[in-house]
Short mmCIF file of C-alpha atoms in Angstrom, two decimals:
data_model
loop_
_atom_site.label_atom_id
_atom_site.label_comp_id
_atom_site.label_asym_id
_atom_site.label_seq_id
_atom_site.Cartn_x
_atom_site.Cartn_y
_atom_site.Cartn_z
CA MET A 1 25.40 0.63 -10.75
CA SER A 2 28.63 -0.21 -8.99
CA GLY A 3 28.74 -2.80 -6.23
CA GLN A 4 29.65 -0.10 -3.72
CA ILE A 5 26.65 2.09 -4.57
CA HIS A 6 24.35 -0.94 -4.71
CA GLN A 7 25.50 -1.93 -1.22
CA GLN A 8 24.80 1.59 0.06
CA TYR A 9 21.26 1.61 -1.30
CA SER A 10 20.20 -1.97 -0.57
CA GLU A 11 21.21 -2.39 3.04
CA LEU A 12 19.33 -0.89 5.95
CA PRO A 13 21.47 1.34 8.17
CA ASN A 14 22.31 0.01 11.61
CA GLN A 15 21.50 3.34 13.25
CA PRO A 16 18.61 5.50 11.95
CA THR A 17 18.78 9.27 11.81
CA PRO A 18 18.05 10.67 15.29
CA SER A 19 14.38 11.52 15.75
CA ALA A 20 12.17 12.84 18.49
CA MET A 21 10.02 9.73 18.15
CA GLN A 22 11.84 6.43 17.79
CA THR A 23 9.80 3.22 17.77
CA ALA A 24 10.32 -0.44 16.97
CA ILE A 25 9.41 0.31 13.34
CA THR A 26 11.81 3.23 12.89
CA ARG A 27 14.61 1.14 14.36
CA LEU A 28 13.71 -1.93 12.27
CA PHE A 29 13.58 -0.09 8.95
CA GLY A 30 16.19 2.56 9.68
CA ILE A 31 13.85 5.51 9.13
CA GLN A 32 13.39 8.82 10.95
CA HIS A 33 9.62 8.99 11.42
CA PRO A 34 7.05 6.23 12.14
CA LEU A 35 5.18 7.12 8.95
CA LEU A 36 4.67 4.90 5.89
CA CYS A 37 3.19 5.20 2.42
CA PRO A 38 1.54 1.88 1.47
CA GLY A 39 1.83 0.45 -2.03
CA MET A 40 -1.25 1.99 -3.64
CA SER A 41 -1.67 0.99 -7.29
CA TYR A 42 -0.96 3.84 -9.73
CA ILE A 43 -0.27 6.17 -6.77
CA ALA A 44 2.83 4.80 -5.03
CA THR A 45 5.12 5.54 -7.97
CA PRO A 46 8.91 5.85 -7.70
CA GLU A 47 8.57 9.62 -7.33
CA LEU A 48 6.12 9.46 -4.42
CA VAL A 49 8.01 6.57 -2.80
CA ALA A 50 11.27 8.52 -2.93
CA ALA A 51 9.61 11.68 -1.61
CA VAL A 52 8.29 9.76 1.40
CA SER A 53 11.63 8.12 2.09
CA ASN A 54 13.52 11.41 1.66
CA ALA A 55 11.14 13.02 4.16
CA GLY A 56 12.06 10.43 6.78
CA GLY A 57 9.33 7.83 6.29
CA LEU A 58 9.16 4.58 4.34
CA GLY A 59 7.68 4.68 0.85
CA ILE A 60 6.45 1.39 -0.60
CA LEU A 61 6.28 0.95 -4.38
CA ALA A 62 3.06 -0.44 -5.87
CA THR A 63 3.92 -3.26 -8.29
CA GLY A 64 0.35 -4.43 -8.98
CA PRO A 65 0.16 -2.59 -12.34
CA LEU A 66 3.76 -3.51 -13.28
CA ASN A 67 5.40 -6.49 -14.94
CA ALA A 68 8.81 -7.76 -13.86
CA GLU A 69 10.78 -5.54 -16.25
CA GLN A 70 8.83 -2.45 -15.17
CA THR A 71 9.32 -3.35 -11.51
CA ARG A 72 13.08 -3.56 -11.98
CA SER A 73 13.13 -0.19 -13.74
CA ALA A 74 10.98 1.35 -10.99
CA ILE A 75 13.31 0.08 -8.26
CA ARG A 76 16.32 1.54 -10.05
CA ARG A 77 14.46 4.82 -10.53
CA ILE A 78 13.78 5.00 -6.77
CA ARG A 79 17.50 4.55 -6.15
CA GLU A 80 18.23 7.45 -8.48
CA LEU A 81 15.92 9.63 -6.37
CA THR A 82 16.87 8.58 -2.83
CA ASP A 83 19.55 6.84 -0.81
CA LYS A 84 17.07 6.15 2.00
CA PRO A 85 15.32 2.84 2.78
CA PHE A 86 12.22 2.04 0.74
CA GLY A 87 9.85 -0.87 0.25
CA ILE A 88 8.37 -2.92 -2.57
CA GLY A 89 4.74 -4.05 -2.37
CA CYS A 90 3.59 -7.40 -3.77
CA THR A 91 -0.03 -8.62 -3.73
CA LEU A 92 0.71 -12.29 -4.16
CA MET A 93 -2.76 -13.20 -5.44
CA MET A 94 -2.21 -11.05 -8.53
CA PRO A 95 -0.72 -12.50 -11.73
CA GLY A 96 2.92 -11.60 -12.06
CA ALA A 97 3.28 -10.78 -8.36
CA ALA A 98 5.68 -13.65 -7.66
CA ASP A 99 7.87 -12.48 -10.55
CA ASN A 100 7.82 -8.93 -9.18
CA ALA A 101 8.76 -10.19 -5.73
CA GLN A 102 11.64 -12.15 -7.25
CA VAL A 103 12.86 -8.98 -8.96
CA ALA A 104 12.68 -7.12 -5.65
CA LEU A 105 14.81 -9.85 -4.08
CA GLU A 106 17.32 -9.77 -6.92
CA GLU A 107 17.56 -6.00 -6.55
CA ARG A 108 18.03 -6.43 -2.79
CA ALA A 109 15.14 -4.14 -1.87
CA PRO A 110 15.50 -3.02 1.77
CA VAL A 111 11.88 -3.88 2.62
CA ILE A 112 9.36 -6.16 0.89
CA ASN A 113 5.68 -5.83 1.82
CA TYR A 114 3.54 -8.78 0.77
CA SER A 115 -0.20 -9.38 1.05
CA LEU A 116 -2.88 -11.93 0.09
CA GLY A 117 -0.56 -14.92 0.05
CA LYS A 118 2.11 -16.92 1.86
CA GLY A 119 5.42 -15.09 2.04
CA ASP A 120 7.77 -17.56 3.74
CA TRP A 121 9.95 -17.83 0.61
CA ILE A 122 10.20 -14.04 0.43
CA ALA A 123 11.27 -13.77 4.07
CA LYS A 124 13.93 -16.46 3.66
CA ALA A 125 15.45 -14.81 0.59
CA ALA A 126 15.23 -11.26 1.96
CA HIS A 127 16.83 -12.20 5.26
CA ALA A 128 19.73 -13.75 3.37
CA TYR A 129 20.89 -10.28 2.27
CA GLY A 130 19.69 -8.36 5.33
CA GLY A 131 16.33 -7.20 3.95
CA LYS A 132 13.18 -6.92 6.04
CA VAL A 133 9.69 -8.25 5.38
CA LEU A 134 6.41 -6.51 6.21
CA ALA A 135 3.27 -8.66 5.99
CA THR A 136 -0.17 -7.09 5.49
CA VAL A 137 -2.80 -8.70 7.72
CA VAL A 138 -6.43 -8.09 8.70
CA THR A 139 -7.02 -10.75 11.38
CA GLU A 140 -5.23 -12.24 14.37
CA LYS A 141 -5.00 -15.54 12.46
CA HIS A 142 -3.24 -13.81 9.58
CA ALA A 143 -0.84 -12.15 12.02
CA LYS A 144 0.15 -15.44 13.65
CA SER A 145 0.63 -17.07 10.25
CA ALA A 146 2.82 -14.19 9.01
CA GLU A 147 4.96 -14.43 12.13
CA LYS A 148 5.49 -18.16 11.53
CA CYS A 149 6.43 -17.39 7.90
CA GLY A 150 9.26 -15.13 9.06
CA ALA A 151 7.76 -11.64 8.73
CA ASP A 152 9.66 -8.94 10.62
CA ALA A 153 6.64 -6.65 11.08
CA LEU A 154 2.92 -6.44 10.37
CA LEU A 155 0.90 -3.90 8.39
CA VAL A 156 -2.48 -4.11 10.14
CA THR A 157 -5.24 -2.81 7.88
CA GLY A 158 -8.44 -1.74 9.59
CA HIS A 159 -11.96 -1.30 8.28
CA GLU A 160 -11.51 2.45 7.64
CA ALA A 161 -8.79 1.94 5.04
CA ALA A 162 -9.02 2.42 1.30
CA ALA A 163 -9.37 -0.72 -0.79
CA HIS A 164 -9.13 -4.01 1.09
CA GLY A 165 -9.28 -3.19 4.78
CA GLY A 166 -10.52 -5.75 7.24
CA SER A 167 -13.97 -6.09 8.75
CA VAL A 168 -12.78 -4.76 12.14
CA THR A 169 -11.95 -1.09 12.76
CA SER A 170 -8.42 0.03 13.55
CA LEU A 171 -9.56 0.97 17.06
CA VAL A 172 -10.13 -2.71 17.88
CA LEU A 173 -8.00 -4.55 15.32
CA THR A 174 -4.71 -2.90 16.31
CA PRO A 175 -4.82 -3.90 20.02
CA ALA A 176 -6.25 -7.32 19.11
CA ILE A 177 -3.27 -8.08 16.90
CA ARG A 178 -0.92 -6.57 19.47
CA ARG A 179 -2.20 -9.26 21.87
CA ALA A 180 -1.76 -11.96 19.23
CA SER A 181 1.78 -11.06 18.10
CA ALA A 182 4.94 -9.47 19.48
CA LEU A 183 6.04 -8.22 16.04
CA PRO A 184 6.22 -4.47 15.39
CA ILE A 185 2.95 -3.13 13.98
CA VAL A 186 2.16 -0.52 11.36
CA ALA A 187 -1.49 0.51 11.75
CA ALA A 188 -3.39 1.46 8.58
CA GLY A 189 -6.92 2.72 8.13
CA GLY A 190 -8.16 6.07 9.40
CA PHE A 191 -4.79 7.73 10.06
CA ALA A 192 -4.02 11.12 8.56
CA ASP A 193 -2.56 13.40 11.24
CA GLY A 194 -0.50 13.66 14.41
CA ALA A 195 -3.40 12.82 16.73
CA GLY A 196 -3.98 9.64 14.75
CA LEU A 197 -0.33 8.69 15.15
CA ILE A 198 -0.50 9.13 18.92
CA ALA A 199 -3.76 7.15 19.03
CA ALA A 200 -2.17 4.30 17.07
CA LEU A 201 0.82 4.22 19.42
CA ALA A 202 -1.53 4.11 22.39
CA LEU A 203 -3.34 1.14 20.82
CA GLY A 204 -0.10 -0.82 20.53
CA ALA A 205 1.14 0.12 17.05
CA ASP A 206 4.68 1.31 16.31
CA ALA A 207 3.88 3.41 13.22
CA VAL A 208 1.05 4.37 10.89
CA ALA A 209 0.50 4.07 7.15
CA MET A 210 -1.34 7.06 5.69
CA GLY A 211 -2.34 6.07 2.18
CA SER A 212 -5.24 8.44 1.59
CA ARG A 213 -3.37 11.36 3.17
CA LEU A 214 -0.23 10.76 1.07
CA ALA A 215 -2.31 10.39 -2.08
CA MET A 216 -3.24 14.02 -1.42
CA THR A 217 0.25 15.48 -1.64
CA ARG A 218 1.94 17.45 -4.39
CA GLU A 219 4.24 14.53 -5.28
CA SER A 220 1.27 12.17 -5.68
CA PRO A 221 0.34 11.40 -9.32
CA VAL A 222 -3.40 11.45 -8.54
CA HIS A 223 -5.18 13.64 -11.09
CA ALA A 224 -5.97 17.20 -9.98
CA ALA A 225 -9.69 16.68 -10.59
CA THR A 226 -9.68 13.64 -8.31
CA LYS A 227 -7.77 15.51 -5.61
CA GLU A 228 -10.37 18.25 -5.73
CA MET A 229 -13.13 15.67 -5.28
CA VAL A 230 -11.40 14.29 -2.18
CA LEU A 231 -11.19 17.78 -0.69
CA GLN A 232 -14.95 18.18 -1.09
CA ARG A 233 -15.92 14.92 0.61
CA GLY A 234 -16.37 13.88 4.22
CA ALA A 235 -15.54 10.78 6.22
CA ALA A 236 -18.90 9.15 5.47
CA ASP A 237 -18.65 9.62 1.70
CA THR A 238 -17.29 6.18 0.86
CA LEU A 239 -18.76 2.84 -0.21
CA TYR A 240 -17.70 -0.57 1.07
CA SER A 241 -18.70 -3.41 -1.24
CA LYS A 242 -17.69 -6.88 -2.39
CA ASN A 243 -19.16 -6.37 -5.84
CA PHE A 244 -16.44 -4.10 -7.27
CA ASP A 245 -13.48 -6.50 -7.43
CA GLY A 246 -14.59 -9.62 -5.58
CA LEU A 247 -13.15 -8.65 -2.19
CA TRP A 248 -14.61 -6.22 0.33
CA CYS A 249 -13.31 -2.89 -0.92
CA ARG A 250 -13.67 0.76 0.13
CA MET A 251 -13.94 3.51 -2.49
CA MET A 252 -15.16 7.08 -2.94
CA ASP A 253 -18.94 7.37 -3.13
CA THR A 254 -19.68 8.51 -6.69
CA PRO A 255 -22.32 7.57 -9.29
CA ALA A 256 -19.74 5.45 -11.11
CA SER A 257 -18.84 3.61 -7.89
CA ARG A 258 -22.50 2.97 -7.16
CA ARG A 259 -22.96 1.49 -10.61
CA ALA A 260 -19.84 -0.65 -10.19
CA CYS A 261 -21.12 -1.97 -6.86
CA ARG A 262 -24.71 -2.59 -7.96
CA LYS A 263 -24.06 -6.23 -8.77
CA PRO A 264 -21.02 -8.47 -9.26
CA LEU A 265 -19.49 -8.34 -12.72
CA GLY A 266 -20.11 -11.53 -14.71
CA LEU A 267 -17.20 -13.83 -15.40
CA LEU A 268 -17.13 -13.30 -19.17
CA PRO A 269 -17.10 -9.47 -19.12
CA ALA A 270 -14.65 -9.57 -16.22
CA ALA A 271 -12.37 -11.92 -18.15
CA PHE A 272 -12.55 -9.67 -21.22
CA ARG A 273 -11.62 -6.55 -19.25
CA ALA A 274 -8.90 -8.43 -17.38
CA SER A 275 -7.37 -9.66 -20.65
CA GLN A 276 -7.25 -6.07 -21.88
CA MET A 277 -5.37 -5.03 -18.77
CA ALA A 278 -3.02 -8.02 -19.01
CA ARG A 279 -2.12 -7.02 -22.57
CA ARG A 280 -1.59 -3.42 -21.44
CA MET A 281 0.84 -4.70 -18.77
CA GLY A 282 2.60 -7.10 -21.15
CA MET A 283 1.46 -10.22 -19.29
CA PRO A 284 0.90 -13.61 -21.00
CA VAL A 285 -2.92 -13.75 -20.97
CA MET A 286 -3.39 -17.38 -22.01
CA LYS A 287 -0.69 -18.64 -19.68
CA VAL A 288 -2.39 -16.94 -16.73
CA ALA A 289 -5.86 -18.11 -17.76
CA ILE A 290 -4.97 -21.73 -18.51
CA GLY A 291 -2.90 -22.02 -15.34
CA GLY A 292 -5.82 -20.73 -13.31
CA MET A 293 -8.35 -23.09 -14.90
CA LEU A 294 -6.15 -26.10 -14.25
CA SER A 295 -5.25 -25.27 -10.66
CA GLN A 296 -7.76 -22.94 -8.97
CA PRO A 297 -10.86 -22.10 -11.03
CA GLN A 298 -12.25 -19.88 -8.25
CA ALA A 299 -8.95 -18.03 -8.03
CA LEU A 300 -9.15 -17.42 -11.79
CA ARG A 301 -12.52 -15.70 -11.30
CA GLN A 302 -10.97 -13.50 -8.59
CA LEU A 303 -8.09 -12.62 -10.92
CA ALA A 304 -10.57 -11.67 -13.63
CA LEU A 305 -12.45 -9.39 -11.22
CA PHE A 306 -9.19 -7.79 -10.06
CA GLY A 307 -8.13 -7.21 -13.64
CA ALA A 308 -11.48 -5.70 -14.60
CA ALA A 309 -11.38 -3.34 -11.61
CA THR A 310 -7.82 -2.23 -12.34
CA GLU A 311 -8.83 -0.20 -15.40
CA SER A 312 -11.54 1.64 -13.44
CA ILE A 313 -8.98 2.53 -10.77
CA ARG A 314 -6.49 3.76 -13.37
CA LEU A 315 -9.08 6.00 -15.03
CA ALA A 316 -9.86 7.82 -11.78
CA ILE A 317 -6.24 8.24 -10.70
CA GLN A 318 -4.47 9.01 -13.96
CA GLU A 319 -7.20 10.67 -16.02
CA GLY A 320 -9.58 12.09 -13.43
CA ASN A 321 -12.37 10.22 -15.24
CA HIS A 322 -15.19 9.65 -12.78
CA GLU A 323 -17.79 8.74 -15.37
CA LYS A 324 -16.15 5.33 -15.66
CA GLY A 325 -13.42 5.48 -13.02
CA VAL A 326 -13.54 4.41 -9.37
CA GLN A 327 -11.29 6.04 -6.77
CA LEU A 328 -10.19 3.85 -3.87
CA ILE A 329 -10.11 6.04 -0.76
CA GLY A 330 -10.29 5.60 3.00
CA GLN A 331 -12.58 7.28 5.50
CA ALA A 332 -9.63 9.51 6.39
CA GLN A 333 -10.60 11.59 3.36
CA GLY A 334 -12.81 13.51 5.77
CA LEU A 335 -9.67 14.68 7.60
CA ILE A 336 -7.97 16.04 4.48
CA ASP A 337 -8.36 19.70 3.50
CA ASP A 338 -5.18 20.58 1.60
CA VAL A 339 -2.47 19.26 -0.74
CA PRO A 340 0.95 19.88 0.85
CA SER A 341 4.31 18.44 -0.13
CA VAL A 342 5.27 15.20 1.59
CA ALA A 343 7.97 16.97 3.60
CA GLU A 344 5.52 19.64 4.74
CA LEU A 345 2.97 17.01 5.69
CA PHE A 346 5.43 14.97 7.74
CA ALA A 347 6.71 18.06 9.57
CA ARG A 348 3.13 18.95 10.44
CA VAL A 349 2.19 15.43 11.52
CA MET A 350 5.17 15.11 13.83
CA ALA A 351 4.66 18.57 15.32
CA ASP A 352 0.98 17.84 15.91
CA ALA A 353 1.86 14.48 17.43
CA GLN A 354 4.22 16.12 19.90
CA ALA A 355 1.56 18.71 20.80
CA CYS A 356 -1.02 15.97 21.24
CA ARG A 357 1.32 13.98 23.46
CA ALA A 358 2.01 17.08 25.59
CA ARG A 359 -1.70 17.81 25.89
CA ILE A 360 -2.40 14.27 27.06
CA ALA A 361 0.49 14.41 29.54
CA SER A 362 -0.99 17.56 31.06
CA LEU A 363 -4.35 15.97 31.82
#
């Protein structure tokens, strides 16, 4: 890639495309709509990320299942598919995440979204080339810490969200963090339509992330059988448990999920499953394990649980296997009744948001 093209793709534009709804987030990231796709493992692939960015939002690549070489290839694939801003997600607690973040910095990714760790070094390096940093938080304390570490904006994940949402619902968490921080906010958890966007803006957010809704689009790699299951389920058809991967996690309510949440997985079977996943991803198993034992034994157990859960997540998403697979999904699944393209979805969301705003103004 030539230096000129690299410059075009890696730097955020000073002036975003005109939009009927500009917010602090659209101006910060140089996007058209205040709509984001979070970095969902096995779902936020280069193709879905690019589709979101091309439709005027911000797509964030999931690097959890990727090693550094795969992350670099994925970033370059995104740039083949779009010239719009995009993000790279890094869950810093995961093995290999720091390497993936370093790759994102070397590739001058426009936005880096980090979670479950301290991202001051990411912010410093990203700001050096004009990149922006989005920190995922679930408490006011996390928000204040992220602000001190140099984050440019916050992804505030409420209780309704898929996977690791906080213990407080978006209805309360969003305004609570708005009081605690002046940074732009992306609200996540329970948002799937135009009314939700307007509600989030009223609560103090500047955009919404719609993971479950975007997982149910034509560009999403989620297996057709899994998409059909989402269409059949309501808002209450989820489980929220700490037994699946060691952190409080929301998933689709299925027999397999109930079995997975019955009791915490033991360390030895978790370590065995995690080592299988590490080999699949090309990660140095013994280096990760020995480093964990010497530094943070409890963190090593969490890594083992994460690794063991990863295969269950992959089975549901990629193979539609719900005998052994577990599908992470938010309560917004109850608001989803079709599988449009990303562009169609965004056009609908923004039109509905404008209609909702007009209805409220008429009261």
